[in-house]
């Protein structure tokens, strides 16, 4: 059988020619950045398939005429592209990612948890109510910067407040590099407001606490009301953790949407450059301090303290920067320690195995 592979090698990333419908793979987000990593032989033997959901039973993958579950055991996450080895699914190759969102796993486990791969835009969602929290937004934005993803802050539930402007202004102050939009997630206008980032073939993700409207927005973008949403609690405006797993929603001709469960806790790890990107204002001041190792505390000629003194820097923002940096340093160090312990353990096992007299068969 002669197959036409030309559609697997589009000219430009995510730029579909107007004259044709997207191929099945393009509808899933396939583009030249992935195509150029594989040769024709690999394509024939192991067709590409994207991880659209991760379940306990394995990875649900979709491709051109493919929809199946790959058993767990691959170091992949939702959004990843696998070159699907049908004979030995666990040996499927994970294509190098264009972006990767990760955090420190919640609880006492010090592992890294992969949240999503190959996301183009991260919509950091919060609402104009008690959920709104600057420190949390800074965390999410740092997470996106670290992952090389453009973050957009989305303020929902504007219909419930008289004037959303104070919320918008506070969100804008987080970083000059982040767009801020405010909307009623249930309205038809919400899709228009997000249209710039939601081109066909692009992959967008909704991140944020429970109850802020992530699934409501996902429904708007994919044009259904099929994804379950649930009213928040009246007393404290907290959500009910309605969405319980991460899933990519794919509708040909639209963007690909990752809906996620509300995160209870977002701990950063290996995110120093993402944090520095969010707090560029403080980083820029810090290089002007007289002492290279200035702690911006009581040192003379400290540009950071001077900025606090003249009112141009909010001391609360400095405190949040310090807290995030400390947390990231702690988590990164404990992960490094864990990794080296894992390595040592592996070495020990290998040495022990080698020392074992080989069994005669
Ligand atoms: N008035 C108003 N209600 C909204 C808006 N956005 C979401 N809601 C409502 O808020 C509730 C929670 O919305 P969901 O979309 O389920 O929230 P979620 O972020 O997906 O929550 P989890 O799945 O628990 O993480 C639902 O009752 C929505 O109808 C909005 O902009 N305005
Ligand atoms: Mg939800
Ligand atoms: Zn200083």
mmCIF file of N, CA and C in Angstrom, residues 1 34-35 39 81-82 104 128 133 141 168 175 208 213 237 268 311 322 327 332 337:
data_model
loop_
_atom_site.group_PDB
_atom_site.id
_atom_site.type_symbol
_atom_site.label_atom_id
_atom_site.label_comp_id
_atom_site.label_asym_id
_atom_site.label_seq_id
_atom_site.Cartn_x
_atom_site.Cartn_y
_atom_site.Cartn_z
ATOM 1 N N UNK A 1 0.842 -1.195 0.000
ATOM 2 C CA UNK A 1 0.000 0.000 0.000
ATOM 3 C C UNK A 1 0.884 1.254 0.000
ATOM 4 N N UNK A 34 7.102 18.352 15.238
ATOM 5 C CA UNK A 34 7.154 16.923 15.577
ATOM 6 C C UNK A 34 7.569 16.118 14.354
ATOM 7 N N UNK A 35 6.992 16.471 13.209
ATOM 8 C CA UNK A 35 7.262 15.709 11.976
ATOM 9 C C UNK A 35 8.760 15.655 11.682
ATOM 10 N N UNK A 39 11.569 9.938 10.832
ATOM 11 C CA UNK A 39 11.748 9.677 9.409
ATOM 12 C C UNK A 39 10.627 8.754 8.913
ATOM 13 N N UNK A 81 3.331 13.221 22.476
ATOM 14 C CA UNK A 81 3.214 12.448 21.235
ATOM 15 C C UNK A 81 4.052 11.181 21.373
ATOM 16 N N UNK A 82 3.406 10.048 21.119
ATOM 17 C CA UNK A 82 4.129 8.772 21.124
ATOM 18 C C UNK A 82 4.252 8.277 19.701
ATOM 19 N N UNK A 104 6.083 19.916 41.921
ATOM 20 C CA UNK A 104 6.423 18.915 42.915
ATOM 21 C C UNK A 104 5.134 18.207 43.302
ATOM 22 N N UNK A 128 -13.253 36.584 40.045
ATOM 23 C CA UNK A 128 -13.334 37.844 40.791
ATOM 24 C C UNK A 128 -14.115 37.585 42.081
ATOM 25 N N UNK A 133 -6.031 35.432 44.316
ATOM 26 C CA UNK A 133 -4.905 35.465 45.252
ATOM 27 C C UNK A 133 -3.630 35.733 44.438
ATOM 28 N N UNK A 141 2.035 31.605 37.031
ATOM 29 C CA UNK A 141 2.723 32.290 35.935
ATOM 30 C C UNK A 141 4.185 31.824 35.876
ATOM 31 N N UNK A 168 -8.468 43.337 37.563
ATOM 32 C CA UNK A 168 -7.654 43.359 36.339
ATOM 33 C C UNK A 168 -6.328 44.078 36.601
ATOM 34 N N UNK A 175 3.065 40.744 36.036
ATOM 35 C CA UNK A 175 4.150 40.702 35.063
ATOM 36 C C UNK A 175 3.735 41.451 33.810
ATOM 37 N N UNK A 208 -5.808 26.162 37.404
ATOM 38 C CA UNK A 208 -6.335 27.015 38.471
ATOM 39 C C UNK A 208 -7.083 26.192 39.507
ATOM 40 N N UNK A 213 -14.057 27.915 36.932
ATOM 41 C CA UNK A 213 -14.690 27.947 35.605
ATOM 42 C C UNK A 213 -13.872 27.323 34.499
ATOM 43 N N UNK A 237 -16.946 30.097 48.707
ATOM 44 C CA UNK A 237 -16.672 30.243 47.273
ATOM 45 C C UNK A 237 -15.685 29.210 46.734
ATOM 46 N N UNK A 268 6.306 24.645 43.436
ATOM 47 C CA UNK A 268 7.246 24.730 42.320
ATOM 48 C C UNK A 268 8.508 23.939 42.618
ATOM 49 N N UNK A 311 8.556 53.717 47.696
ATOM 50 C CA UNK A 311 7.189 53.296 47.358
ATOM 51 C C UNK A 311 7.043 52.645 45.992
ATOM 52 N N UNK A 322 10.715 36.139 47.828
ATOM 53 C CA UNK A 322 11.610 35.375 48.710
ATOM 54 C C UNK A 322 11.032 34.007 49.022
ATOM 55 N N UNK A 327 11.178 28.190 48.543
ATOM 56 C CA UNK A 327 10.446 26.940 48.325
ATOM 57 C C UNK A 327 11.036 26.171 47.133
ATOM 58 N N UNK A 332 13.894 21.780 44.883
ATOM 59 C CA UNK A 332 14.873 21.334 43.885
ATOM 60 C C UNK A 332 15.985 20.539 44.553
ATOM 61 N N UNK A 337 18.513 15.361 45.764
ATOM 62 C CA UNK A 337 18.956 14.356 46.739
ATOM 63 C C UNK A 337 18.269 13.029 46.464
#
